[in-house]
Amino acid sequence: TIVGTLAAIGLSRSRKLLRNVVEQVNNLPVMNPEIVTAIGLLMFFSSLGVNKGLTTMLLAHIMFCTPYVILSVTPKLRSLDPNLADAALDLGATPLQALTKVIVPQIMPGILSGAFMAFSLSLDELIITSFLADAGTTTLPMKVYSMMKKGISPEINALTTVIFVVSIFCVAVYLIVDKIRSLKAVRAKKRSVDL
């Protein structure tokens, strides 16, 4: 999420040609079938002499989740006033303060949606993980897939239920907070019009 957010912010400030090229490259992991991505990453790490394991699996997950975060954050950045960061700098903010106190709060919905999407994609990924993990590395999808022939244990059923309930709870909390925030904004706007 952090890499994708920083990349989206950097792309929003870059030249149009560079931005177009990077956006096209960014779409490759989204459009490629998982098996093609898995084989490509396996060949890449093998050519570098890196052994399969937790590190290769982690790098692969970062690689295929980052484009989804960029795709979630970019529309929020495009909807911002392009002079917002410059205004913060003119008012005495440092570049880091302009980023953390002005830009990031404005694009937080895009960051959160990208984070949830990256988490769910990473949690669900089986093919790329099975190509890049060693025998000692096991993820939840790999564990569930290996249990398919013997039968899924009650612990896995309970875990998937907890994941489902937590996901629904997070979405509900986000929607409630967003609704309360929009109602407060409408009330504040109404008060300013009445005055």
CSV table of C-alpha atoms in Angstrom, one decimal:
chain,number,residue,atom,x,y,z
A,1,THR,CA,0.0,0.0,0.0
A,2,ILE,CA,2.8,2.4,0.8
A,3,VAL,CA,4.7,1.6,-2.4
A,4,GLY,CA,1.6,2.0,-4.5
A,5,THR,CA,0.5,5.2,-2.8
A,6,LEU,CA,4.0,6.8,-3.2
A,7,ALA,CA,4.1,5.6,-6.8
A,8,ALA,CA,0.7,7.1,-7.6
A,9,ILE,CA,1.8,10.5,-6.0
A,10,GLY,CA,5.0,10.5,-8.0
A,11,LEU,CA,3.2,9.7,-11.2
A,12,SER,CA,0.7,12.5,-10.6
A,13,ARG,CA,3.7,14.9,-10.6
A,14,SER,CA,5.6,13.4,-13.5
A,15,ARG,CA,5.6,14.3,-17.2
A,16,LYS,CA,2.8,13.0,-19.3
A,17,LEU,CA,5.0,10.7,-21.4
A,18,LEU,CA,6.5,9.0,-18.4
A,19,ARG,CA,3.1,8.8,-16.7
A,20,ASN,CA,1.6,7.1,-19.8
A,21,VAL,CA,4.5,4.6,-20.1
A,22,VAL,CA,4.4,3.7,-16.4
A,23,GLU,CA,0.6,3.4,-16.4
A,24,GLN,CA,0.8,0.9,-19.3
A,25,VAL,CA,3.4,-1.1,-17.5
A,26,ASN,CA,1.3,-0.9,-14.4
A,27,ASN,CA,-1.6,-2.6,-16.2
A,28,LEU,CA,0.5,-5.6,-17.2
A,29,PRO,CA,0.1,-7.5,-13.9
A,30,VAL,CA,-3.6,-6.7,-13.8
A,31,MET,CA,-4.2,-8.0,-17.3
A,32,ASN,CA,-1.8,-11.0,-17.3
A,33,PRO,CA,-3.1,-14.4,-16.3
A,34,GLU,CA,-1.7,-15.5,-12.9
A,35,ILE,CA,0.1,-18.5,-14.4
A,36,VAL,CA,2.0,-16.3,-16.8
A,37,THR,CA,3.0,-13.9,-14.0
A,38,ALA,CA,4.0,-16.9,-11.8
A,39,ILE,CA,6.2,-18.5,-14.5
A,40,GLY,CA,7.7,-15.1,-15.3
A,41,LEU,CA,8.6,-14.3,-11.7
A,42,LEU,CA,10.0,-17.8,-11.2
A,43,MET,CA,12.2,-17.4,-14.2
A,44,PHE,CA,13.3,-13.9,-13.1
A,45,PHE,CA,14.3,-15.1,-9.6
A,46,SER,CA,16.0,-18.2,-11.0
A,47,SER,CA,18.1,-16.1,-13.4
A,48,LEU,CA,19.2,-13.9,-10.4
A,49,GLY,CA,20.1,-17.1,-8.5
A,50,VAL,CA,17.6,-16.3,-5.7
A,51,ASN,CA,16.2,-19.4,-4.0
A,52,LYS,CA,12.5,-19.8,-3.6
A,53,GLY,CA,11.1,-19.0,-0.2
A,54,LEU,CA,9.4,-16.4,1.9
A,55,THR,CA,11.4,-13.5,0.4
A,56,THR,CA,10.5,-14.3,-3.2
A,57,MET,CA,6.9,-14.9,-2.3
A,58,LEU,CA,6.7,-11.6,-0.4
A,59,LEU,CA,8.3,-9.7,-3.4
A,60,ALA,CA,5.9,-11.3,-5.8
A,61,HIS,CA,2.9,-10.3,-3.6
A,62,ILE,CA,4.2,-6.8,-3.5
A,63,MET,CA,4.7,-6.8,-7.2
A,64,PHE,CA,1.2,-8.0,-8.1
A,65,CYS,CA,-0.7,-6.0,-5.4
A,66,THR,CA,1.0,-2.6,-6.1
A,67,PRO,CA,-0.8,-1.9,-9.4
A,68,TYR,CA,-4.2,-2.3,-7.7
A,69,VAL,CA,-3.2,0.3,-5.1
A,70,ILE,CA,-2.0,2.6,-7.8
A,71,LEU,CA,-5.3,2.2,-9.7
A,72,SER,CA,-7.2,3.0,-6.5
A,73,VAL,CA,-5.2,6.1,-5.5
A,74,THR,CA,-4.8,7.7,-9.0
A,75,PRO,CA,-8.4,8.8,-9.4
A,76,LYS,CA,-8.4,10.5,-6.0
A,77,LEU,CA,-5.2,12.3,-6.9
A,78,ARG,CA,-6.7,13.5,-10.2
A,79,SER,CA,-9.7,14.9,-8.5
A,80,LEU,CA,-7.5,17.1,-6.2
A,81,ASP,CA,-6.8,20.7,-7.1
A,82,PRO,CA,-3.3,20.6,-8.6
A,83,ASN,CA,-2.3,23.7,-6.7
A,84,LEU,CA,-3.1,22.2,-3.3
A,85,ALA,CA,0.4,21.1,-2.4
A,86,ASP,CA,1.8,24.4,-3.7
A,87,ALA,CA,-0.6,26.3,-1.5
A,88,ALA,CA,0.5,24.3,1.5
A,89,LEU,CA,4.1,25.1,0.7
A,90,ASP,CA,3.3,28.8,0.3
A,91,LEU,CA,1.7,28.8,3.7
A,92,GLY,CA,4.9,27.5,5.4
A,93,ALA,CA,4.5,23.7,5.3
A,94,THR,CA,7.5,21.6,4.5
A,95,PRO,CA,7.2,19.2,1.6
A,96,LEU,CA,6.8,16.3,4.0
A,97,GLN,CA,4.1,18.2,5.9
A,98,ALA,CA,2.3,19.1,2.7
A,99,LEU,CA,2.3,15.4,1.8
A,100,THR,CA,1.3,14.0,5.2
A,101,LYS,CA,-1.1,16.7,6.4
A,102,VAL,CA,-2.7,17.9,3.1
A,103,ILE,CA,-2.4,15.4,0.3
A,104,VAL,CA,-2.7,12.0,2.2
A,105,PRO,CA,-5.9,13.0,4.1
A,106,GLN,CA,-7.5,14.0,0.9
A,107,ILE,CA,-6.7,10.7,-0.9
A,108,MET,CA,-7.3,8.4,2.2
A,109,PRO,CA,-10.4,6.7,0.7
A,110,GLY,CA,-8.4,5.6,-2.3
A,111,ILE,CA,-5.5,4.5,-0.1
A,112,LEU,CA,-7.9,2.4,2.1
A,113,SER,CA,-9.7,0.8,-0.8
A,114,GLY,CA,-6.3,0.0,-2.4
A,115,ALA,CA,-5.1,-1.5,0.9
A,116,PHE,CA,-8.3,-3.7,1.3
A,117,MET,CA,-8.0,-4.8,-2.3
A,118,ALA,CA,-4.3,-5.6,-2.0
A,119,PHE,CA,-5.0,-7.6,1.2
A,120,SER,CA,-7.8,-9.6,-0.3
A,121,LEU,CA,-5.8,-10.3,-3.5
A,122,SER,CA,-2.8,-11.4,-1.4
A,123,LEU,CA,-4.8,-13.5,0.9
A,124,ASP,CA,-6.5,-15.2,-2.1
A,125,GLU,CA,-3.5,-15.8,-4.2
A,126,LEU,CA,-2.6,-19.5,-4.8
A,127,ILE,CA,-0.9,-19.9,-8.1
A,128,ILE,CA,1.9,-17.3,-7.8
A,129,THR,CA,2.4,-18.4,-4.2
A,130,SER,CA,2.7,-22.0,-5.0
A,131,PHE,CA,5.3,-21.3,-7.7
A,132,LEU,CA,7.5,-19.1,-5.5
A,133,ALA,CA,7.2,-20.7,-2.1
A,134,ASP,CA,9.5,-23.4,-0.8
A,135,ALA,CA,8.4,-26.5,1.2
A,136,GLY,CA,8.6,-24.7,4.5
A,137,THR,CA,6.4,-21.7,3.5
A,138,THR,CA,2.6,-22.2,3.6
A,139,THR,CA,-0.2,-19.7,3.2
A,140,LEU,CA,-3.9,-20.1,3.9
A,141,PRO,CA,-4.9,-20.8,0.3
A,142,MET,CA,-2.1,-23.4,0.0
A,143,LYS,CA,-3.3,-25.0,3.2
A,144,VAL,CA,-6.9,-25.1,2.1
A,145,TYR,CA,-6.0,-26.4,-1.3
A,146,SER,CA,-3.9,-29.2,0.2
A,147,MET,CA,-6.9,-30.2,2.5
A,148,MET,CA,-9.3,-30.5,-0.4
A,149,LYS,CA,-8.7,-34.2,-0.9
A,150,LYS,CA,-8.8,-35.1,2.8
A,151,GLY,CA,-11.5,-32.7,3.9
A,152,ILE,CA,-11.3,-29.2,5.3
A,153,SER,CA,-10.8,-29.0,9.1
A,154,PRO,CA,-13.2,-27.1,11.4
A,155,GLU,CA,-10.4,-24.7,12.2
A,156,ILE,CA,-10.2,-23.6,8.6
A,157,ASN,CA,-14.0,-23.2,8.4
A,158,ALA,CA,-13.9,-21.1,11.6
A,159,LEU,CA,-11.0,-19.0,10.2
A,160,THR,CA,-12.7,-18.3,6.9
A,161,THR,CA,-15.9,-17.3,8.8
A,162,VAL,CA,-13.9,-14.9,11.0
A,163,ILE,CA,-12.3,-13.4,7.9
A,164,PHE,CA,-15.7,-13.0,6.2
A,165,VAL,CA,-17.3,-11.4,9.3
A,166,VAL,CA,-14.3,-9.0,9.9
A,167,SER,CA,-14.5,-8.0,6.2
A,168,ILE,CA,-18.2,-7.2,6.4
A,169,PHE,CA,-17.6,-5.3,9.7
A,170,CYS,CA,-14.9,-3.2,8.2
A,171,VAL,CA,-17.0,-2.3,5.2
A,172,ALA,CA,-20.0,-1.5,7.4
A,173,VAL,CA,-17.8,0.7,9.7
A,174,TYR,CA,-16.4,2.6,6.7
A,175,LEU,CA,-19.9,3.2,5.2
A,176,ILE,CA,-21.2,4.4,8.6
A,177,VAL,CA,-18.3,6.8,9.2
A,178,ASP,CA,-18.5,8.1,5.6
A,179,LYS,CA,-22.3,8.7,6.0
A,180,ILE,CA,-21.8,10.5,9.3
A,181,ARG,CA,-19.0,12.6,7.8
A,182,SER,CA,-21.2,13.6,4.8
A,183,LEU,CA,-24.1,14.5,7.1
A,184,LYS,CA,-21.8,16.7,9.2
A,185,ALA,CA,-20.6,18.4,6.0
A,186,VAL,CA,-24.2,19.0,4.9
A,187,ARG,CA,-25.1,20.4,8.3
A,188,ALA,CA,-22.1,22.7,8.3
A,189,LYS,CA,-22.8,23.9,4.8
A,190,LYS,CA,-26.4,24.6,5.8
A,191,ARG,CA,-25.3,26.6,8.9
A,192,SER,CA,-23.0,28.7,6.8
A,193,VAL,CA,-25.8,29.4,4.3
A,194,ASP,CA,-28.2,30.3,7.1
A,195,LEU,CA,-25.7,32.8,8.6
